[in-house]
Coordinates of C-alpha atoms and ligand atoms in Angstrom, one line a residue:
X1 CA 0.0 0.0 0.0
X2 CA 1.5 3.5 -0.9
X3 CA 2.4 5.2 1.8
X4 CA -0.2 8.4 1.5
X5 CA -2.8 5.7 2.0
X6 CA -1.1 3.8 4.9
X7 CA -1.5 7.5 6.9
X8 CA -4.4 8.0 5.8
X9 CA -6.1 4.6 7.2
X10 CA -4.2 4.8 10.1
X11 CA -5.7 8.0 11.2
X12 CA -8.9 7.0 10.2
X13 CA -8.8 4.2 12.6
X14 CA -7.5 6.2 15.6
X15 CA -10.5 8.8 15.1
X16 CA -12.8 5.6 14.7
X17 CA -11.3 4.3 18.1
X18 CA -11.6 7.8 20.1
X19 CA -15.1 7.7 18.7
X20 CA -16.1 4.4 20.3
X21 CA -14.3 5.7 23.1
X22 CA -17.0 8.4 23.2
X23 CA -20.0 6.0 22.3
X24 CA -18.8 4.5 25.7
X25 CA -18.8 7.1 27.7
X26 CA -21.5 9.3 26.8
X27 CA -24.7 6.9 25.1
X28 CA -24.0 3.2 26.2
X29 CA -26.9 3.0 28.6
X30 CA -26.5 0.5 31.2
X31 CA -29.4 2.2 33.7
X32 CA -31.6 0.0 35.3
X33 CA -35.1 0.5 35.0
X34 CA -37.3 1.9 38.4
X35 CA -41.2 1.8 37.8
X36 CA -41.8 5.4 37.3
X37 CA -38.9 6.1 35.3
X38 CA -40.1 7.6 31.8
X39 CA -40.9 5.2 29.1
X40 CA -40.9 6.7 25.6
X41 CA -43.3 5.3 23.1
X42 CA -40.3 5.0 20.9
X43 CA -36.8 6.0 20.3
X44 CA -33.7 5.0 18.5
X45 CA -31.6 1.9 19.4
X46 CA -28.5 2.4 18.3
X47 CA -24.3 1.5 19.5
X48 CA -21.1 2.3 18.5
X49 CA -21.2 0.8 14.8
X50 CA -23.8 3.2 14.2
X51 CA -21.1 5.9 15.4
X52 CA -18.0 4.2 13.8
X53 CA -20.0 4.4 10.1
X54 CA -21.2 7.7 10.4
X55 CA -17.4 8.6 11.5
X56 CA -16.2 7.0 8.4
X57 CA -18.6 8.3 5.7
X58 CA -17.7 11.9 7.4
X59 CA -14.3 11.5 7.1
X60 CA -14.9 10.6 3.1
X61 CA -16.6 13.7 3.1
X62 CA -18.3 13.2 -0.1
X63 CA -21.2 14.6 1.5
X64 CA -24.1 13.8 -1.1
X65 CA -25.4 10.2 -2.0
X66 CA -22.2 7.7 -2.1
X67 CA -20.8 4.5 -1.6
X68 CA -23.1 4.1 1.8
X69 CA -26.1 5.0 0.3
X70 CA -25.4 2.7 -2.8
X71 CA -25.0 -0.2 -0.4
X72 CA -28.1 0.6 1.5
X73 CA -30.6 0.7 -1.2
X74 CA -28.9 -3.0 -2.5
X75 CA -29.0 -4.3 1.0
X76 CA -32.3 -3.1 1.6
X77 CA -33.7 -4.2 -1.6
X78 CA -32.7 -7.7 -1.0
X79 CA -34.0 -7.6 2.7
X80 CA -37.7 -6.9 1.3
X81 CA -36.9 -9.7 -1.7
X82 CA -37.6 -6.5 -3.9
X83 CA -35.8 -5.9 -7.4
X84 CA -35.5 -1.7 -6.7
X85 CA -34.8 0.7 -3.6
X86 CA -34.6 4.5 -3.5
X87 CA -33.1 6.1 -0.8
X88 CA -35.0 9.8 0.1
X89 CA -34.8 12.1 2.6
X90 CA -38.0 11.1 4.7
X91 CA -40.9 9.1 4.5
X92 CA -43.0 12.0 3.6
X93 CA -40.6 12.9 0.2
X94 CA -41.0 8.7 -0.1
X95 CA -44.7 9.3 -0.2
X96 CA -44.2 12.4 -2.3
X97 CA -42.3 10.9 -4.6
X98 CA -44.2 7.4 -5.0
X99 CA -47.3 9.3 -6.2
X100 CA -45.5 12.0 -8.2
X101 CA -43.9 9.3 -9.9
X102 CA -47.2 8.6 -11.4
X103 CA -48.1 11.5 -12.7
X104 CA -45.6 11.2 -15.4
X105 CA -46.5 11.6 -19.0
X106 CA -44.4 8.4 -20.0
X107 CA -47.1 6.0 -18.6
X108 CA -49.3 7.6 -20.8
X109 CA -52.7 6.7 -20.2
X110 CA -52.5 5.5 -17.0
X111 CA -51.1 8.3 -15.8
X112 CA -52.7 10.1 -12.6
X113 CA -54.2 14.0 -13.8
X114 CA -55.3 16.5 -11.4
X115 CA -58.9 15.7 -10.5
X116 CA -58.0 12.3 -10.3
X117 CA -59.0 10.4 -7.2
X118 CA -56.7 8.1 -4.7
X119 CA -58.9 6.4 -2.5
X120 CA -57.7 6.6 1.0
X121 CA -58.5 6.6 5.0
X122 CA -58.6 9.7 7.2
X123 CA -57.0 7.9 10.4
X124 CA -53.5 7.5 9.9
X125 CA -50.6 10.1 9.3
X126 CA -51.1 13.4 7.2
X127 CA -48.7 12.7 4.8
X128 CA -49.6 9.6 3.1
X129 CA -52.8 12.4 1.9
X130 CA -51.0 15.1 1.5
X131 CA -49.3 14.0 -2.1
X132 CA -52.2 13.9 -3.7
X133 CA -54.1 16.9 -2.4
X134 CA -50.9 18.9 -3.1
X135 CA -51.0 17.7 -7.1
X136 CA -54.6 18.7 -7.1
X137 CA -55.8 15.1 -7.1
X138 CA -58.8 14.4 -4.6
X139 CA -58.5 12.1 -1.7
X140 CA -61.7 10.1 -1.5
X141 CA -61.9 8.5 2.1
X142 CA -63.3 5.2 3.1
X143 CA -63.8 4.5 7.0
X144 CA -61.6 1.8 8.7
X145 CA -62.2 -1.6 10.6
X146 CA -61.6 -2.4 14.4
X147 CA -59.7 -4.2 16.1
X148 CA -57.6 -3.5 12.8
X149 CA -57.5 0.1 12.0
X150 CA -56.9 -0.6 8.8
X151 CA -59.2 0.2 5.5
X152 CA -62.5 -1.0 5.5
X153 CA -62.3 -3.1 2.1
X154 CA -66.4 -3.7 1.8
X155 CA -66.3 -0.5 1.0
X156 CA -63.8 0.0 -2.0
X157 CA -66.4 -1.1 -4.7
X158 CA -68.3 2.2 -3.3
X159 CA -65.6 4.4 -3.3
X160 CA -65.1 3.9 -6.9
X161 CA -65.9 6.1 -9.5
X162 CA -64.6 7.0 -13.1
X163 CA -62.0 9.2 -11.8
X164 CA -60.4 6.8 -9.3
X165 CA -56.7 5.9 -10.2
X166 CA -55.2 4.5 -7.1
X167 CA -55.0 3.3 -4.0
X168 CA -52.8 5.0 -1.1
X169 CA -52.6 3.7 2.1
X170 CA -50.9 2.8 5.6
X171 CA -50.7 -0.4 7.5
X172 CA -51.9 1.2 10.4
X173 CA -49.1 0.8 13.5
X174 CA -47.5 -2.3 11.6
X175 CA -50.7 -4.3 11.0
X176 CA -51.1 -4.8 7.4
X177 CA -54.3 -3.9 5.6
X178 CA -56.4 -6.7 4.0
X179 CA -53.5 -7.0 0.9
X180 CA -55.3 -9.8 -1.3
X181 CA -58.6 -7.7 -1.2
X182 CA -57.0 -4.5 -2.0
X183 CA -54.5 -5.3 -4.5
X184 CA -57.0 -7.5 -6.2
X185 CA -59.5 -4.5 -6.0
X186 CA -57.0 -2.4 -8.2
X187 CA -56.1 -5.0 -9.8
X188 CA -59.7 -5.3 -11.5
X189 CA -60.4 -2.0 -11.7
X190 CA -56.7 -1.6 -13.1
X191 CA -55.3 0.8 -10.3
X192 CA -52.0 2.0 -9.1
X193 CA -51.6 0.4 -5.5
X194 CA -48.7 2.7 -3.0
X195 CA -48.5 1.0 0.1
X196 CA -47.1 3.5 3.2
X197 CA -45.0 1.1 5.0
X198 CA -43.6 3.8 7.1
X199 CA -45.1 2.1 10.1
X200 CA -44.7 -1.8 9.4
X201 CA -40.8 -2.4 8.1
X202 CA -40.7 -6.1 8.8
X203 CA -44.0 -7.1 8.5
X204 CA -45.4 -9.8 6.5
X205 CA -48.5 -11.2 4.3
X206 CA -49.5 -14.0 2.7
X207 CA -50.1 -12.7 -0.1
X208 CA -51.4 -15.8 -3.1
X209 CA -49.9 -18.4 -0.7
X210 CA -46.8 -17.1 -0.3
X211 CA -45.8 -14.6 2.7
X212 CA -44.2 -11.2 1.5
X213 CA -43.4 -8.1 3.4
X214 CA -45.8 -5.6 3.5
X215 CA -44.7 -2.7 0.9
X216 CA -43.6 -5.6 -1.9
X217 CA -47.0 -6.6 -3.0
X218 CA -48.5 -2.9 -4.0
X219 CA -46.7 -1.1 -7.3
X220 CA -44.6 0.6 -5.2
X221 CA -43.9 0.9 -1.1
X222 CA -42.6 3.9 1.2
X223 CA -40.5 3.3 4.0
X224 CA -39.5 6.1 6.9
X225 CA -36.5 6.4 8.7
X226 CA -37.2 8.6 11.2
X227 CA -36.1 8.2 14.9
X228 CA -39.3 6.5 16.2
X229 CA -39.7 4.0 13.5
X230 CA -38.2 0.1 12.9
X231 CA -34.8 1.8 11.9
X232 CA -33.5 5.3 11.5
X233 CA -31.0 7.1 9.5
X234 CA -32.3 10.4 11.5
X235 CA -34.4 11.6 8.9
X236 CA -34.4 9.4 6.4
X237 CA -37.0 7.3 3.5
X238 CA -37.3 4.9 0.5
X239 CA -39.4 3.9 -2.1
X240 CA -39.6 0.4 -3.4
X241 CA -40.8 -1.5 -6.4
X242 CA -40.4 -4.1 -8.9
X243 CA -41.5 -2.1 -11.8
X244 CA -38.4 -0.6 -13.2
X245 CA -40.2 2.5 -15.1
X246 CA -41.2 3.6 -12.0
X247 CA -37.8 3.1 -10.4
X248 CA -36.7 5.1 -13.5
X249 CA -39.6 7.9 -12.2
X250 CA -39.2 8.3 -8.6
X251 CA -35.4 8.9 -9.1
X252 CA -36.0 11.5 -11.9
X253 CA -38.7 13.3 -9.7
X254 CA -36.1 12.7 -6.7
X255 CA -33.0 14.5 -8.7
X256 CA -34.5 17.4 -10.1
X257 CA -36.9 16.0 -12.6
X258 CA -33.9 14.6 -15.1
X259 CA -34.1 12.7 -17.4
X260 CA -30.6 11.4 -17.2
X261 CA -30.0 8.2 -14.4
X262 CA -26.3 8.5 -13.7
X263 CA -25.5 8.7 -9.7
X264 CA -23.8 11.3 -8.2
X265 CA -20.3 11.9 -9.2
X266 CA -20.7 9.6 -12.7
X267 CA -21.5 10.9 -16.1
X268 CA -22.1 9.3 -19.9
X269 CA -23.7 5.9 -17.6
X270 CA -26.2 5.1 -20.3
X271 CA -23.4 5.6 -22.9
X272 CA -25.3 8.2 -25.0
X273 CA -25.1 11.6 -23.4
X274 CA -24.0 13.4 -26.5
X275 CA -26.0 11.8 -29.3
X276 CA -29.9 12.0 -28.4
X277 CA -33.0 14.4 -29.3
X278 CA -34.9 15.7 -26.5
X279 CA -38.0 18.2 -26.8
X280 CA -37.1 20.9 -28.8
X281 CA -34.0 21.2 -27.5
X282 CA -30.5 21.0 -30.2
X283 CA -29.3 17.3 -31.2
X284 CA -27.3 16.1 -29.1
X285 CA -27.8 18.4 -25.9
X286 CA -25.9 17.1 -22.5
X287 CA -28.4 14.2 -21.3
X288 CA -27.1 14.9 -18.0
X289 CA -29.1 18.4 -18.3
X290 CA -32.3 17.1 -19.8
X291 CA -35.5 17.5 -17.5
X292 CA -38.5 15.1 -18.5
X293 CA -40.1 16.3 -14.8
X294 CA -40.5 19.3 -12.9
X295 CA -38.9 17.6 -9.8
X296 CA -37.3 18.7 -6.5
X297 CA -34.3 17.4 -4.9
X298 CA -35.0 14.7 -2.2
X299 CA -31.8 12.7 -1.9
X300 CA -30.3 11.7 1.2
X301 CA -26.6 12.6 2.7
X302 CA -24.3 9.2 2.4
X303 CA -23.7 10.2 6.5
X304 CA -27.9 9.2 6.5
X305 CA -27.2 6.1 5.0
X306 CA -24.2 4.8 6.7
X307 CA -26.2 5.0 10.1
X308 CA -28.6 3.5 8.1
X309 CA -26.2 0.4 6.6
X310 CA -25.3 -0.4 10.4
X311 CA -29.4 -0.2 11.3
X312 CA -30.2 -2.8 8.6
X313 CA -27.5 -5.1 10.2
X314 CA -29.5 -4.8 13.7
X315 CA -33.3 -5.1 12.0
X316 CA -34.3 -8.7 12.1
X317 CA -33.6 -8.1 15.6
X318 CA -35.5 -5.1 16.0
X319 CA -38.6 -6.8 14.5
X320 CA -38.4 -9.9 16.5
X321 CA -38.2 -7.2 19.7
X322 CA -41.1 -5.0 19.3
X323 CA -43.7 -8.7 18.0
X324 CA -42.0 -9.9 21.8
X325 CA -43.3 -6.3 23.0
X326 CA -46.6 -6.4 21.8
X327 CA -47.5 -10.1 22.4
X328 CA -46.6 -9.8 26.3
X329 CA -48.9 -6.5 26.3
X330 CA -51.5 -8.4 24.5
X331 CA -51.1 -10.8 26.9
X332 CA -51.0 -8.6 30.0
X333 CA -53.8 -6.9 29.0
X334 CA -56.6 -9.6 27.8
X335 CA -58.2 -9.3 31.1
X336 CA -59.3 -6.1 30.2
X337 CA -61.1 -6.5 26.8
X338 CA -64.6 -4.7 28.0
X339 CA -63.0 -2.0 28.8
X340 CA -61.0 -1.6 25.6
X341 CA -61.1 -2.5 22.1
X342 CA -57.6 -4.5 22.2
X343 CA -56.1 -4.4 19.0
X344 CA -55.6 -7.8 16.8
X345 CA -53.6 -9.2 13.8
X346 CA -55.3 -9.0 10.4
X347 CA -56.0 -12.3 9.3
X348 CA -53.1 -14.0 7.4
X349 CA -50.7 -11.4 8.6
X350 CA -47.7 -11.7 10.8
X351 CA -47.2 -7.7 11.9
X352 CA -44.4 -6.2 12.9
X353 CA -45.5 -3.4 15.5
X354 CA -45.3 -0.1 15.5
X355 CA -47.3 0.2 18.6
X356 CA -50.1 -1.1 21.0
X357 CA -53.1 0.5 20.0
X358 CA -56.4 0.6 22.3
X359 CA -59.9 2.3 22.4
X360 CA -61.7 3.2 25.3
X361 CA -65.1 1.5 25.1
X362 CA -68.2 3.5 25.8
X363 CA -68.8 1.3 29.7
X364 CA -65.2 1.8 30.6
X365 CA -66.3 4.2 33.5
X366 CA -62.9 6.2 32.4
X367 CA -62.4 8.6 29.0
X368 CA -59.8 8.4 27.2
X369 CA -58.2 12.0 28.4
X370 CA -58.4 10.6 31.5
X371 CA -56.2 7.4 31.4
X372 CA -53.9 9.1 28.8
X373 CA -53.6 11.9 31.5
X374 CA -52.9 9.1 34.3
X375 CA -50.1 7.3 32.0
X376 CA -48.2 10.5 31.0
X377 CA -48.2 11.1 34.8
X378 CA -46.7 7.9 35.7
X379 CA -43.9 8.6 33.2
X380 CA -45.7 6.3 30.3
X381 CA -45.5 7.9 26.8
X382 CA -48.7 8.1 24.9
X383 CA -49.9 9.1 21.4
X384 CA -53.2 9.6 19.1
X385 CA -53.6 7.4 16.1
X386 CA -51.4 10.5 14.4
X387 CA -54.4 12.7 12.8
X388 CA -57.9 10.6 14.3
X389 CA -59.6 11.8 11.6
X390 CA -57.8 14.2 9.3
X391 CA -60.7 15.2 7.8
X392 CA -61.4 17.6 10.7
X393 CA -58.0 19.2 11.0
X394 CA -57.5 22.8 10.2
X395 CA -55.8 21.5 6.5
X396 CA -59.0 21.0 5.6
X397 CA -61.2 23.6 6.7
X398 CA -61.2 25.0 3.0
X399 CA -62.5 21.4 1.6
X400 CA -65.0 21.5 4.7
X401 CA -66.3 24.6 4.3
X402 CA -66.4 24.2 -0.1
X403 CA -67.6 20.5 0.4
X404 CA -64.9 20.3 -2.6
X405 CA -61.7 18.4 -3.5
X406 CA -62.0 15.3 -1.4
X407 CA -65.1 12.8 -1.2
X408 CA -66.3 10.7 1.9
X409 CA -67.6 7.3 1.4
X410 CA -70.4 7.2 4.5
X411 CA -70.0 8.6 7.8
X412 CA -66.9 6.7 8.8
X413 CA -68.2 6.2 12.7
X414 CA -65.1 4.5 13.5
X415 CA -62.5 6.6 12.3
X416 CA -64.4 9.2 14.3
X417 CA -64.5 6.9 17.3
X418 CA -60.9 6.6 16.9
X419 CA -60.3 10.6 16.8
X420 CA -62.4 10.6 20.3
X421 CA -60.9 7.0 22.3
X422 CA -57.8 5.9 21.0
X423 CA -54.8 5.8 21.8
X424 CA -51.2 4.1 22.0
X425 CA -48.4 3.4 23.8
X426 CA -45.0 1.9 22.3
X427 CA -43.3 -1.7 21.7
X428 CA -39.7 -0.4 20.5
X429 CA -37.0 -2.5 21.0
X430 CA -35.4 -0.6 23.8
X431 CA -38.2 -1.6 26.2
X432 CA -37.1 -3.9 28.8
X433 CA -39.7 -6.4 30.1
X434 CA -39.6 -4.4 33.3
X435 CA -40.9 -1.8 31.6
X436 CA -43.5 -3.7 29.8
X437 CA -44.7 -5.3 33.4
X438 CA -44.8 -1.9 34.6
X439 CA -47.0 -0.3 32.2
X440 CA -49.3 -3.3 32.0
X441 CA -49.5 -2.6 35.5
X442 CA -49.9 0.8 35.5
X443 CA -52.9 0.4 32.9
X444 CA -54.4 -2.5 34.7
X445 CA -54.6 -0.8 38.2
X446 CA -56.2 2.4 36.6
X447 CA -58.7 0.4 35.1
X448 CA -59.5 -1.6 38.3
X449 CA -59.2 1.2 40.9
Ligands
PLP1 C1 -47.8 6.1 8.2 C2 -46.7 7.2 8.0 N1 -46.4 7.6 6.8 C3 -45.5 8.6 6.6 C4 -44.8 9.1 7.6 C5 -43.8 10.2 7.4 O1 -42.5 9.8 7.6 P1 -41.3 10.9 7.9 O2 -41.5 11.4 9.3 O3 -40.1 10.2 7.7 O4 -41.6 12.0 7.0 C6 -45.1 8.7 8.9 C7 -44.3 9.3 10.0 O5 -44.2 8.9 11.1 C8 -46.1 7.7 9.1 O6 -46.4 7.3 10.4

């Protein structure tokens, strides 16, 4: 090895040391856990190899998209069994992206035009809706089951109309939706399906006989990487599919809307940047400069996607940690099923939580401000199914009040019922089973005071 690069690895390795060093000293957690401590609903999970290759991609500092992020979006592809991953910079550009993608004029008819409708639900998280209603395409919102929380498929055939195009939805706190009735449903009515996995990295279907993780099975899948979620990069998404047009899509809408697909730091990839028409533009004009979309810029930083490379590493572990979580809650908590509506599996589904979802029932004797209240108090972290029913948030006082640009199928009484008595507390693997005991506890001595 010439001797610039001996240095140069040498020093890298003594900042890597001093780094885990660090990791030691200041975030290895070792505290033991006293009932009354706090207990986040989530967090991130995370040791020194998460450190060391953020350390090392810094030290490259290429900065942009790299040799991580490269090595992400193949690991991660083959973790889902999925032919194409792009990495983003949320879950929220993922979601972006995975609709704008179909908007493009190269899948022709099928394409999705303003006034189009995605059918949707209102109880989830505002930004699986908030693609659509921003290209000027109308939500049109079907109510969702219990003990599920997931789409209501009896009433998809309803929700249909001439302008319908697609299907958008969540697997609501890891449980996947009803897959085989959905997908089949667009399918027939010849769809787009975008499943939001945001909330359900790990889970599985049995989708035809043969089980799939949720976000494989639709056209294309979103994944987040925020701090709360399965696995984080900090901020952090992807978009998956097996379709390689709308690979080809999402990227272009991702980089700026070009046309051209070399990565960052490569040029002439396709092998005819000089010698192609485009538009009305001269013969020959750079491809690396062509725009087929107006697009944004959505990629992530390769520092994102090194934290993310050691994550991957860690997430079978991670899955298998929060379906302990949730089953000894489940269990804990079976005693008090007329109290609450205690959340279940769908069928042919193996989930892979998010979080422990309940619902006050109307005889509980308590509301749920109440026991929320109580929790927080005793340290335990709650949350709201995210928006209850997004419907009635300020975003949409303009629809409300016009009665325009989204449709309702029916009332939806449970989503409602969900804005008014749900509510969640976490499974992430950094709970110990101390602290699971404890806020079993906790819940079950509120309920039987
Ligand atoms: C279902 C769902 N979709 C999308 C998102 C957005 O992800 P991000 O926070 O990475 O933008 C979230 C966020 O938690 C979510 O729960």
């Amino acid at each position: 090895m010439e001797e610039g690069k001996k240095k140069e690895k040498i020093l890298r390795e003594q900042v890597i040391q001093a780094a885990i060093k660090y990791y030691e000293f200041k975030h290895k957690d070792s505290r033991q856990f006293f009932p009354g401590n706090r207990i986040p609903y989530a967090g991130r999970v995370f040791d020194e190899r998460e450190i060391v290759n953020l350390i090392d991609s810094s030290l490259d500092f290429w900065l942009t998209t790299g040799r991580y992020a490269e090595r992400f979006e193949r690991e991660f592809a083959e973790f889902l069994g999925i032919q194409h991953c792009s990495l983003t910079n949320s879950g929220s550009s993922a979601n972006l992206l995975a609709l704008m993608a179909l908007t493009s004029p190269k899948l022709g008819e099928r394409r999705l035009k303003p006034g189009d409708e995605i059918i949707t639900v209102a109880a989830g998280f505002p930004t699986t809706v908030a693609p659509a209603v921003q290209y000027g395409a109308v939500p049109v919102f079907v109510d969702v089951e219990l003990p599920t929380y997931n789409i209501d498929c009896t009433q998809l055939e309803q929700a249909l109309s001439v302008n319908s195009k697609g299907v958008m939805v969540a697997h609501t706190l890891g449980n996947p939706f009803d897959l085989q009735s959905v997908r089949s449903f667009c399918d027939r009515h010849n769809l787009w399906l975008i499943e939001d996995n945001c909330d359900a990295l790990g889970s599985r279907y049995l989708y035809n006989g043969e089980w799939r993780y949720t976000g494989t099975i639709g056209h294309l899948g979103t994944s987040s990487f925020y701090p709360p979620h399965h696995m984080t990069m900090g901020e952090g998404g992807a978009v998956y599919t097996n379709d390689t047009t709308l690979k080809r899509l999402v990227e272009s809408f991702r980089d700026w809307g070009r046309d051209c697909w070399c990565p960052s730091g490569r040029d002439n990839t396709c092998g005819n940047r000089f010698t192609q028409q485009f538009g009305e533009l001269p013969h020959g004009y750079d491809h690396k400069y062509v725009y087929s979309h107006f697009g944004y810029n959505l990629k992530v930083t390769d520092m994102q996607a090194a934290i993310g490379c050691a994550q991957l590493d860690k997430l079978n572990g991670f899955i298998a940690a929060r379906k302990k979580n949730w089953t000894q809650l489940r269990e804990n908590l079976a005693e008090l099923a007329d109290l609450f509506i205690l959340p279940e599996a769908t069928v042919n589904s193996d989930p892979s939580w998010f979080g422990f979802l309940l619902t006050v029932r109307e005889q509980a004797g308590f509301t749920r401000e109440e026991i929320v209240n109580h929790l927080e108090m005793k340290g335990i972290q709650t949350r709201m199914l995210f928006a209850g029913n997004l419907i009635k948030h300020p975003c949409f006082d303009g629809m409300r009040r016009s009665g325009k640009g989204y449709r309702a199928v029916g009332s939806l009484e449970n989503t409602d019922r969900i804005m008014h008595d749900t509510f969640w507390v976490g499974v992430y693997p950094g709970m110990s089973g101390d602290m699971i005991g404890y806020m079993s506890d906790t819940i079950r001595d509120y309920c039987t005071k």
